[in-house]
PDB file of C-alpha atoms and ligand atoms in Angstrom:
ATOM      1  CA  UNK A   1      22.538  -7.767  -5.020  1.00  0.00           C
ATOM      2  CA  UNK A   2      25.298  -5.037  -4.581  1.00  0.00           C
ATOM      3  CA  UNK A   3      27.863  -5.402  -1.605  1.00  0.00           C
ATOM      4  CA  UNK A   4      26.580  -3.908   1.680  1.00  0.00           C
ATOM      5  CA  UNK A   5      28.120  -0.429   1.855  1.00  0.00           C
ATOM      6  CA  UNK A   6      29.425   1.058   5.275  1.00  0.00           C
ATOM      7  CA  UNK A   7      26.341   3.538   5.408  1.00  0.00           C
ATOM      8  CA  UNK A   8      23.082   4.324   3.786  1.00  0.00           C
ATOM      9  CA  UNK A   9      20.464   7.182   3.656  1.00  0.00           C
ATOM     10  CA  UNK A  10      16.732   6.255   3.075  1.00  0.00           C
ATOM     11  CA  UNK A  11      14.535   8.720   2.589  1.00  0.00           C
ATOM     12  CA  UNK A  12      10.533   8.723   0.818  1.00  0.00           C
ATOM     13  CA  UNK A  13       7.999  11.043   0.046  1.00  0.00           C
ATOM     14  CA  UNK A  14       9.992  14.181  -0.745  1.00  0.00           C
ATOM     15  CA  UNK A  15       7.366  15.010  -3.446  1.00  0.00           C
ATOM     16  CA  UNK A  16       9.292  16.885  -5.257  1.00  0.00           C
ATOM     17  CA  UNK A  17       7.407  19.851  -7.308  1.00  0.00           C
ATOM     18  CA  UNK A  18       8.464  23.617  -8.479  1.00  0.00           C
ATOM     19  CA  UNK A  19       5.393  24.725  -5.926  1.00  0.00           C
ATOM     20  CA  UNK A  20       8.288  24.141  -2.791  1.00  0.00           C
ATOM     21  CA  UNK A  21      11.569  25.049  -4.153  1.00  0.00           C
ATOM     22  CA  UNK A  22      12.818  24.875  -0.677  1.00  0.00           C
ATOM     23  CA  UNK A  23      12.017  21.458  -0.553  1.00  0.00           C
ATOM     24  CA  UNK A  24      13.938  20.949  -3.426  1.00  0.00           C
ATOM     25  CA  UNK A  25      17.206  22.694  -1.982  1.00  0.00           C
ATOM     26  CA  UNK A  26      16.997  20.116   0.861  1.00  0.00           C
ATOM     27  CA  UNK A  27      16.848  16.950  -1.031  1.00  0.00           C
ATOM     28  CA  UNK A  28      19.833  18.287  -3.507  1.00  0.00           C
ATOM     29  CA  UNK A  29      21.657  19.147  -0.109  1.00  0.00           C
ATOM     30  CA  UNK A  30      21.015  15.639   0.976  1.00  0.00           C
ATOM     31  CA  UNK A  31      22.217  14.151  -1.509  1.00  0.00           C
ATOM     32  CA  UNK A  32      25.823  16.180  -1.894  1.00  0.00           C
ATOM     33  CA  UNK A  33      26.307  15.992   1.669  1.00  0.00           C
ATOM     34  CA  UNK A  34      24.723  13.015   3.322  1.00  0.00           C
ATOM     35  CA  UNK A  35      24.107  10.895   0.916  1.00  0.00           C
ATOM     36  CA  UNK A  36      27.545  10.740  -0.738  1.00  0.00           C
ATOM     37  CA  UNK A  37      29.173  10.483   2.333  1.00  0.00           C
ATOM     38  CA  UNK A  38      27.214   7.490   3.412  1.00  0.00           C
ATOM     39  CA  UNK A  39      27.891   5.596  -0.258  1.00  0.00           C
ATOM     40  CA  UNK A  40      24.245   4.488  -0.824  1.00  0.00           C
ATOM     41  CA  UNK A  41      21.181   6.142  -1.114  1.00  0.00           C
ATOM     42  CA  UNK A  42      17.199   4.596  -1.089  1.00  0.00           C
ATOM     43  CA  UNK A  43      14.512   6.061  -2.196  1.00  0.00           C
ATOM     44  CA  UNK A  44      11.523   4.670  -1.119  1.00  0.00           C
ATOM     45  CA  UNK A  45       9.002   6.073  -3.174  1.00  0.00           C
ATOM     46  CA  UNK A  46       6.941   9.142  -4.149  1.00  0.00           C
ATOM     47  CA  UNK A  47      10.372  11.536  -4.998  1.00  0.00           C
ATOM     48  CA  UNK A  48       8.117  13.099  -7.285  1.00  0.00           C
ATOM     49  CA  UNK A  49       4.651  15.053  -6.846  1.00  0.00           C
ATOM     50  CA  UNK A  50       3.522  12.908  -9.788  1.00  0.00           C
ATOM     51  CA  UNK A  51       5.777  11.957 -12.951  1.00  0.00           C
ATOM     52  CA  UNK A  52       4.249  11.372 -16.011  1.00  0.00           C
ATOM     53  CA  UNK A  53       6.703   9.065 -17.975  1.00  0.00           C
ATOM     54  CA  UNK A  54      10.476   9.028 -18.480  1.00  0.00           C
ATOM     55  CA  UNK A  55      10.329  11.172 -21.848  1.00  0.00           C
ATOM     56  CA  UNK A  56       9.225  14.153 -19.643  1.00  0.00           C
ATOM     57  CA  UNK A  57      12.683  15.071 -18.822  1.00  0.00           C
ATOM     58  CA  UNK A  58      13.481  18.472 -20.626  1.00  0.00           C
ATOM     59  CA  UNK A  59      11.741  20.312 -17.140  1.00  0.00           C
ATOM     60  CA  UNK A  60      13.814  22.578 -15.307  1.00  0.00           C
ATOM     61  CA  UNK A  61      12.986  20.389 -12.242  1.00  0.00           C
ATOM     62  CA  UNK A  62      13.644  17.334 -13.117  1.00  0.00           C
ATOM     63  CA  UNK A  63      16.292  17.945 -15.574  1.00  0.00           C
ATOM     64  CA  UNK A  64      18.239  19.222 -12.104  1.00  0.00           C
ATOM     65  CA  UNK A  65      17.264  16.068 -10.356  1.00  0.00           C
ATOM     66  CA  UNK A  66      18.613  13.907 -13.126  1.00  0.00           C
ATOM     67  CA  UNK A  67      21.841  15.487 -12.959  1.00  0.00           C
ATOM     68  CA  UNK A  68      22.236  15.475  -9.245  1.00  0.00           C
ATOM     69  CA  UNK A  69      21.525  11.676  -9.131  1.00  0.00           C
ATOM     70  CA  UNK A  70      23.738  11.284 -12.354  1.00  0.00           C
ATOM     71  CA  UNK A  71      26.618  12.944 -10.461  1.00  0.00           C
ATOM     72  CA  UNK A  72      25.456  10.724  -7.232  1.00  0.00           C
ATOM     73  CA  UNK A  73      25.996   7.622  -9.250  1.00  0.00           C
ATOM     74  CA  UNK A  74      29.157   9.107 -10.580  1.00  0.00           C
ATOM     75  CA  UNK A  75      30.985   9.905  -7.083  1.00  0.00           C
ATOM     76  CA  UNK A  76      30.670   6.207  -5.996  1.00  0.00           C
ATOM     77  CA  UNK A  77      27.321   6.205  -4.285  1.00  0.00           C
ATOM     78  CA  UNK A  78      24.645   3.462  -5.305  1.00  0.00           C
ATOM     79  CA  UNK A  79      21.168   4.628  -5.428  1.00  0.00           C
ATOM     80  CA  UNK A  80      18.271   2.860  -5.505  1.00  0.00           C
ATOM     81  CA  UNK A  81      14.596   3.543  -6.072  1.00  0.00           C
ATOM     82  CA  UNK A  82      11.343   2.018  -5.296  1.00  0.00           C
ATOM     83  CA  UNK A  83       8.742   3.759  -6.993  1.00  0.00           C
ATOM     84  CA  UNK A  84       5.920   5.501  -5.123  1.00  0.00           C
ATOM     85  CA  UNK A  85       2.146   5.560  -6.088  1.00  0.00           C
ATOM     86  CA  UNK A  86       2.741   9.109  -7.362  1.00  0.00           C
ATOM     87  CA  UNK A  87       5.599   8.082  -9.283  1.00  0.00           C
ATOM     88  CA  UNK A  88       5.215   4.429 -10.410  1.00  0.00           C
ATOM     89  CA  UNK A  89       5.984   5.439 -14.017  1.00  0.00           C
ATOM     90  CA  UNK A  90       9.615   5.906 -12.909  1.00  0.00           C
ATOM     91  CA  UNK A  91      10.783   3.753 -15.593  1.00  0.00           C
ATOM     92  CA  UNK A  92      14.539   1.815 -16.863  1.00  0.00           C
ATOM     93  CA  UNK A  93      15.047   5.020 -18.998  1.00  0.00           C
ATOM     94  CA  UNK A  94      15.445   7.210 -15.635  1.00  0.00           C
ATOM     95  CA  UNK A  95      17.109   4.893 -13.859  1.00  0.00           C
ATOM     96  CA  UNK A  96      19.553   4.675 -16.834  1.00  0.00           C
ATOM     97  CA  UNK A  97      20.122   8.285 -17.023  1.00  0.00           C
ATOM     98  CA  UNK A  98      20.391   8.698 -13.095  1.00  0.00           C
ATOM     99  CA  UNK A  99      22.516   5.206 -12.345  1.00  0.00           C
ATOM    100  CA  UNK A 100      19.743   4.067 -10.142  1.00  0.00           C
ATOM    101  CA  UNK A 101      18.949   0.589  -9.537  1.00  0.00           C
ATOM    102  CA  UNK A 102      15.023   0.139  -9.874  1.00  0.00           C
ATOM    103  CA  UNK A 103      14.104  -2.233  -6.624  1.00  0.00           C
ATOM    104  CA  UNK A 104      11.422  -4.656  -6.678  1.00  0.00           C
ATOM    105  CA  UNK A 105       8.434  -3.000  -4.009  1.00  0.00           C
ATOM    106  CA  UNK A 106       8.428  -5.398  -1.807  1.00  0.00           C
ATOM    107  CA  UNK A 107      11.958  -6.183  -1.176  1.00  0.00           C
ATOM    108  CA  UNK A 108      14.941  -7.566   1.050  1.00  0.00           C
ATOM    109  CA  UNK A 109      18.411  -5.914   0.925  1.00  0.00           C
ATOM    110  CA  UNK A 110      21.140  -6.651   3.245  1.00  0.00           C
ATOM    111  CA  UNK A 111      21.438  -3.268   4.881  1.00  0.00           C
ATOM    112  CA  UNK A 112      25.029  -2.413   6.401  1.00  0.00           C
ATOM    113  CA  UNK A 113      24.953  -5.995   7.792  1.00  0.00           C
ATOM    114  CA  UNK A 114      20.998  -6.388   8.387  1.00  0.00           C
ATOM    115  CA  UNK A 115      18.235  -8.069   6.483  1.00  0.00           C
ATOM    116  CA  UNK A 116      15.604  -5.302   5.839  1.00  0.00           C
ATOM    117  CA  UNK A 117      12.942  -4.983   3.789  1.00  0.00           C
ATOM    118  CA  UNK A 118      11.943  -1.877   1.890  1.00  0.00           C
ATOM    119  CA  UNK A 119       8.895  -0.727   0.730  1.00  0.00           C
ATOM    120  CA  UNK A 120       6.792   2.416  -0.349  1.00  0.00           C
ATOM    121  CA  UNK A 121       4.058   1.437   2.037  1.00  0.00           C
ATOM    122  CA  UNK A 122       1.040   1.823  -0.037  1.00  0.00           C
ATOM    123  CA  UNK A 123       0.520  -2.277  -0.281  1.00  0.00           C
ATOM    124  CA  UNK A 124       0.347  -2.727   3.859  1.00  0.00           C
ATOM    125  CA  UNK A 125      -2.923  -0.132   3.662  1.00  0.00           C
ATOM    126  CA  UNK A 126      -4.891  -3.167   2.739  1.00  0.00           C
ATOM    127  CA  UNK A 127      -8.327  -1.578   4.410  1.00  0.00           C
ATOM    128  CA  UNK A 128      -8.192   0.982   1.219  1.00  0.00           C
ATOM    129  CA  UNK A 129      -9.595  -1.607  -1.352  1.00  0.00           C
ATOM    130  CA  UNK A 130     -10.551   0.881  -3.604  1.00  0.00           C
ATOM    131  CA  UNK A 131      -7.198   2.462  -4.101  1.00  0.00           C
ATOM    132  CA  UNK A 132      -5.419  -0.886  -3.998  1.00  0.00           C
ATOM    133  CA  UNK A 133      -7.974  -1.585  -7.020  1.00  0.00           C
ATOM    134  CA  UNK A 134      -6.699   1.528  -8.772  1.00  0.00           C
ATOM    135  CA  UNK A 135      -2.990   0.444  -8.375  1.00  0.00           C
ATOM    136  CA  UNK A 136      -3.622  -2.800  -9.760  1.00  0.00           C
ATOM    137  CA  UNK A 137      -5.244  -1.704 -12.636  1.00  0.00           C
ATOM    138  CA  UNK A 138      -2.142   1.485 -13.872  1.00  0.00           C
ATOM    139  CA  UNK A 139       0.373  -1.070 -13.313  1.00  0.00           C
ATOM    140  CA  UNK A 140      -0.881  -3.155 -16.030  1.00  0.00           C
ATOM    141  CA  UNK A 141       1.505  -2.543 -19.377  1.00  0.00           C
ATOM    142  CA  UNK A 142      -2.076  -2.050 -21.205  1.00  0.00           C
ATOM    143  CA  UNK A 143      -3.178   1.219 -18.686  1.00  0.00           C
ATOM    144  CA  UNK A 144       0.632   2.420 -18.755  1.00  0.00           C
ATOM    145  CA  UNK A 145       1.233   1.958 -22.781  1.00  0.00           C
ATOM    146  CA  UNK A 146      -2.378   3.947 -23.273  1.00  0.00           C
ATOM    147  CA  UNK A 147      -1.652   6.599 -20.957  1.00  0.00           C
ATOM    148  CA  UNK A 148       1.990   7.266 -22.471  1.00  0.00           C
ATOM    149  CA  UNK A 149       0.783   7.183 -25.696  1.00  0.00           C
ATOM    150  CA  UNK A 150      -1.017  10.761 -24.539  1.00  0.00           C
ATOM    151  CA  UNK A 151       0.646  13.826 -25.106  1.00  0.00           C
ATOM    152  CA  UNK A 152       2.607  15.266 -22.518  1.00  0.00           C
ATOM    153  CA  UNK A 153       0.155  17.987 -22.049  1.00  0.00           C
ATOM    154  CA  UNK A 154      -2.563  16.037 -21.197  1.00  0.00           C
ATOM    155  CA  UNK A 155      -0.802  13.451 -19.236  1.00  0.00           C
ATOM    156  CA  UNK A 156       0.072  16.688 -17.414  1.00  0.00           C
ATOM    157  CA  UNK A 157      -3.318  17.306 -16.724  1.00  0.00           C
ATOM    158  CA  UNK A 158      -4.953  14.232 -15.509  1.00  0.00           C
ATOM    159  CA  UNK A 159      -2.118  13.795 -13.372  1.00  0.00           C
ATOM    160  CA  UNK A 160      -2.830  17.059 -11.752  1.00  0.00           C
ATOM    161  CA  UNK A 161      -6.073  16.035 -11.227  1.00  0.00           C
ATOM    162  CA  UNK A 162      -5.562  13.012 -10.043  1.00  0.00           C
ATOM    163  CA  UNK A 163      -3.740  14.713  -7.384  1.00  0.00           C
ATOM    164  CA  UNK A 164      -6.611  16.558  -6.284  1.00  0.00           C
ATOM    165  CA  UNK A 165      -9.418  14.014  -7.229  1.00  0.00           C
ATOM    166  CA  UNK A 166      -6.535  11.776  -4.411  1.00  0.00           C
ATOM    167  CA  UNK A 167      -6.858  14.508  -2.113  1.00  0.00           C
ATOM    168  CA  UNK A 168     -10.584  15.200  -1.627  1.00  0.00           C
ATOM    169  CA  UNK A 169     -11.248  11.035  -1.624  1.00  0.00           C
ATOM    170  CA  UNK A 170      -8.440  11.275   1.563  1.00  0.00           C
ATOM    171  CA  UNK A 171     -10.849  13.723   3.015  1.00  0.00           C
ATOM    172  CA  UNK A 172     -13.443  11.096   3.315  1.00  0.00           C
ATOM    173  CA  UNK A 173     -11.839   8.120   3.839  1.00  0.00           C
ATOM    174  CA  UNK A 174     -11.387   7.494   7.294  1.00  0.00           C
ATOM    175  CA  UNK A 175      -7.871   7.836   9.179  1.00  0.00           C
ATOM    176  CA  UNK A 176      -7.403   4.046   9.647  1.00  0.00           C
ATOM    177  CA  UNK A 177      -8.183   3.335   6.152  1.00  0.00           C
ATOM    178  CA  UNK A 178      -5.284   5.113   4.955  1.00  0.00           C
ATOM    179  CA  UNK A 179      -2.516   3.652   7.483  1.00  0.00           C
ATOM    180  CA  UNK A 180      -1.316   0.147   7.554  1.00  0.00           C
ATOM    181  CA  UNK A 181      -3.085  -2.963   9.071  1.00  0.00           C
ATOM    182  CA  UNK A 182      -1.182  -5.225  11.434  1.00  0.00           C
ATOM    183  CA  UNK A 183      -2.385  -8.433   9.113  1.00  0.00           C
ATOM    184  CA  UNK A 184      -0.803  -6.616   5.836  1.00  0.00           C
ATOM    185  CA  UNK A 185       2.735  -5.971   8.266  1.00  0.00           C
ATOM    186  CA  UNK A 186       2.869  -9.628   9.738  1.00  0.00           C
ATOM    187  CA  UNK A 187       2.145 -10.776   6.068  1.00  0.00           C
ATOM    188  CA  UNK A 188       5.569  -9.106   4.731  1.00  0.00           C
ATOM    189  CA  UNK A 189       7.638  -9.980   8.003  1.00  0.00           C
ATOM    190  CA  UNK A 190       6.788 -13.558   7.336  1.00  0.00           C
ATOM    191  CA  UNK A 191       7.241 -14.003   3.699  1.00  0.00           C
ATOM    192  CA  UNK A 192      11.404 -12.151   4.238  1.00  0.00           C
ATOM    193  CA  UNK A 193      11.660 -13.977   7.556  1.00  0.00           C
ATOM    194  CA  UNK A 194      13.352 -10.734   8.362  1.00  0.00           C
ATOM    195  CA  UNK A 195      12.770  -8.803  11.435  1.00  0.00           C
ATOM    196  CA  UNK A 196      13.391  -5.228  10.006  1.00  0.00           C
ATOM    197  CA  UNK A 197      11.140  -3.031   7.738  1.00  0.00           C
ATOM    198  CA  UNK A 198      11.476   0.183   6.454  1.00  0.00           C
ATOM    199  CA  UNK A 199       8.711   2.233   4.244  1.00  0.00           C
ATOM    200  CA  UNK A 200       6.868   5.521   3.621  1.00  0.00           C
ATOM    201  CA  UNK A 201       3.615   6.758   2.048  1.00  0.00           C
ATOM    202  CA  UNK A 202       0.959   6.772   5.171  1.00  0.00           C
ATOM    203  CA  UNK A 203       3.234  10.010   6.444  1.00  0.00           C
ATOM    204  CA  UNK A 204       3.359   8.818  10.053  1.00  0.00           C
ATOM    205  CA  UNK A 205       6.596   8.973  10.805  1.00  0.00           C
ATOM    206  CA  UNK A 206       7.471   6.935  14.166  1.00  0.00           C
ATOM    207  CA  UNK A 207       9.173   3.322  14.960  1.00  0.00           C
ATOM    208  CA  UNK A 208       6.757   0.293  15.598  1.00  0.00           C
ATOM    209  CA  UNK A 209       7.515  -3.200  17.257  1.00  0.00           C
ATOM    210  CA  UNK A 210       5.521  -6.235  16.204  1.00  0.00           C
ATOM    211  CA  UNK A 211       5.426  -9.811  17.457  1.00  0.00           C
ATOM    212  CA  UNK A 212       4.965 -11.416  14.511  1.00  0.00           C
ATOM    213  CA  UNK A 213       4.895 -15.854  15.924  1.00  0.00           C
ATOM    214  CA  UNK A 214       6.351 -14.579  19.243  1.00  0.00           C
ATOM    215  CA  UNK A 215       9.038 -13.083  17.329  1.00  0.00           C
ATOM    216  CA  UNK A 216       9.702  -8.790  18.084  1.00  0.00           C
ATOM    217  CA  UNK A 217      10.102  -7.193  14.587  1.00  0.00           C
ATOM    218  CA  UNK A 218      10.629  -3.111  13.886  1.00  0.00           C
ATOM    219  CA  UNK A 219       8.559  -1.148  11.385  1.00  0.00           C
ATOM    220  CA  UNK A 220      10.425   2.167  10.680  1.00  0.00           C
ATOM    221  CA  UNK A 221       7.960   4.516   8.984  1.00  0.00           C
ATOM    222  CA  UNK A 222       9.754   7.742   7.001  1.00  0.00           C
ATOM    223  CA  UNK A 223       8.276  11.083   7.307  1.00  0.00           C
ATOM    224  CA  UNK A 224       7.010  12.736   4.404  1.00  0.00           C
ATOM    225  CA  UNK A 225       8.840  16.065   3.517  1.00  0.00           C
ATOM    226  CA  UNK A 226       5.880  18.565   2.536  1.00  0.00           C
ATOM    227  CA  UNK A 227       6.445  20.675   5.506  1.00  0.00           C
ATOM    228  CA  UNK A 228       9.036  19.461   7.491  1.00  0.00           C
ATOM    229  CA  UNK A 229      10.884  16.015   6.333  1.00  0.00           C
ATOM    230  CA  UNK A 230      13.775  13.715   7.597  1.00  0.00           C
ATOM    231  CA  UNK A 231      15.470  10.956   6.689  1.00  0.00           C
ATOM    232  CA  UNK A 232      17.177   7.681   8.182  1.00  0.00           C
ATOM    233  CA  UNK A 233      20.959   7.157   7.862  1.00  0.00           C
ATOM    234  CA  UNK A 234      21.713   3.016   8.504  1.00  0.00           C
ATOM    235  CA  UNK A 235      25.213   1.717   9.501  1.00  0.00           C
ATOM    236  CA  UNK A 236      26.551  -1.433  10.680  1.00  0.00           C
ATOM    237  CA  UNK A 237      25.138   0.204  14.738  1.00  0.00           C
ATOM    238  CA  UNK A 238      21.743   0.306  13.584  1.00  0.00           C
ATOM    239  CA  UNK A 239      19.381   2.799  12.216  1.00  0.00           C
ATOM    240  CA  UNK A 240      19.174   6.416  13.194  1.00  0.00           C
ATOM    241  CA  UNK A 241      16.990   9.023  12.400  1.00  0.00           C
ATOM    242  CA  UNK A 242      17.578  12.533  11.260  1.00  0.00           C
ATOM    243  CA  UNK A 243      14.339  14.780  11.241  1.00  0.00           C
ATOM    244  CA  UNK A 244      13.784  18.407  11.229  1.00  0.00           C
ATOM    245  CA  UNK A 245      10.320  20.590  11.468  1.00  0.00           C
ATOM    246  CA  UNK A 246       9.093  23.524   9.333  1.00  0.00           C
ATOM    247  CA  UNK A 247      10.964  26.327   8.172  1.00  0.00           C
ATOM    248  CA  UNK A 248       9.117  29.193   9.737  1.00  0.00           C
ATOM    249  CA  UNK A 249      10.501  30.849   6.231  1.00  0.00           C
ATOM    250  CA  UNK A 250       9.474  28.598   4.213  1.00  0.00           C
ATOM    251  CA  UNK A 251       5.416  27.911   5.727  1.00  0.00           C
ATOM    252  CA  UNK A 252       4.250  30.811   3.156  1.00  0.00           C
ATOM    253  CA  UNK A 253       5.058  28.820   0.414  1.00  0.00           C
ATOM    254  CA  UNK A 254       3.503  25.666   1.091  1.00  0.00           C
ATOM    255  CA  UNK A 255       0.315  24.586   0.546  1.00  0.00           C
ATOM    256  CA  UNK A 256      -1.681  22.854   2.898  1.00  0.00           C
ATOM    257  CA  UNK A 257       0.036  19.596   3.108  1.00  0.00           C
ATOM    258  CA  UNK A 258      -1.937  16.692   1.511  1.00  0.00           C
ATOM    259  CA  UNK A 259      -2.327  13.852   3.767  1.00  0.00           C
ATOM    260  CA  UNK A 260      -0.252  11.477   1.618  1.00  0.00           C
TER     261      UNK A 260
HETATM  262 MN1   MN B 301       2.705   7.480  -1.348  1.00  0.00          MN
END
């Protein structure tokens, strides 16, 4: 484990995609203002829209998000990535060209002086067996060797509809299946015996307590940044959280949001 650095951002869920270039301004600001200041970055998961494999890099986009975490890495700041369930093929190759450190999902850093564990946030939705199924199944080296094999092209494609196929299932799932249960949280507190948590994914943004054995633990959920977005910036003090709404701008050129 790295030494605990004086400050760190943690951000998730920026879903990065050419359809909201604004979106894509505010994580590159983030990252050459508050990130570098701070001296370690985490992202929890689901930076990308989807990603396809690590040899799809010649892309305007993420060619300029290679080079922005590249130059990151180069001014000092660690960065770290847990990969999302719209980006789990985040491989060693991109972490080797961006200087990230791939993290285990789940996992227990010392954060500015605290124990906390970091997640996406897609394993504490235990009620959604059939997606947990799914992510079982494309994490296996056979599902991930197959589907790399496929031309770019077409890996482009199912991924896109994948993404929609996601979407439309959301629809009809219902709201509690796709947030986190309370047995799935007290699981994770107990098997860190730490007392902080911090993940993304269910796009609830907000700061739980839990008594897990009679003792108070905090859940700090990240907002997603489809429309609005945030971050939190941990020091030695504690964790505090920078968020900002829509760009009244900027609402013409987003989509309606998907729901994860
Ligand atoms: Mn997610």
């Amino acid at each position: 484990m790295s030494p605990s650095s004086a400050a760190a951002i943690l951000l998730s869920d920026v879903h990065l995609s050419d359809e909201r270039p604004q979106q894509v301004e505010r994580f590159l600001a983030v990252l050459a203002g508050p990130a570098r200041a701070a001296g370690a970055l985490y992202i929890l998961g689901d930076l990308f829209e989807y990603w396809v494999g690590d040899d799809d890099q010649d892309a305007a986009l993420p060619r300029r998000i290679i080079q922005a975490l590249a130059d990151l890495s180069a001014a000092d700041c660690a960065v770290y990535l847990v990969v999302g369930n719209r980006d789990f093929l985040l491989g060693q190759a991109f972490a080797a060209r961006t200087g990230a450190v791939l993290l285990d999902d789940p996992v227990c850093v010392d954060l500015c002086g605290t124990p906390t564990i970091l997640m996406h946030g897609d394993l504490l939705c235990t009620d959604d067996v059939s997606y947990l199924r799914f992510r079982d199944q494309v994490r296996t080296p056979a599902w991930q060797q197959a589907f790399l094999a496929q031309p770019l092209a077409v890996r482009h494609q199912i991924a896109r509809g994948a993404t929609a196929e996601s979407g439309r299932a959301k629809q009809q799932k219902h709201e509690d299946i796709m947030d986190v249960t309370t047995q799935a949280v007290a699981e994770v507190f107990r098997q860190f015996a730490a007392s902080r948590l911090i993940h993304g994914h269910t796009h609830r943004p907000a700061t739980h307590t839990h008594l897990v054995d009679g003792r108070p633990c905090k859940r700090w959920v990240l907002p997603d940044w489809y429309v609005g977005g945030g971050y939190l910036r941990a020091d030695a003090s504690g964790l505090q959280r920078i968020q900002w709404a829509a760009d009244p701008a900027g609402l013409n050129e987003s989509p309606t949001p998907p729901s994860e």
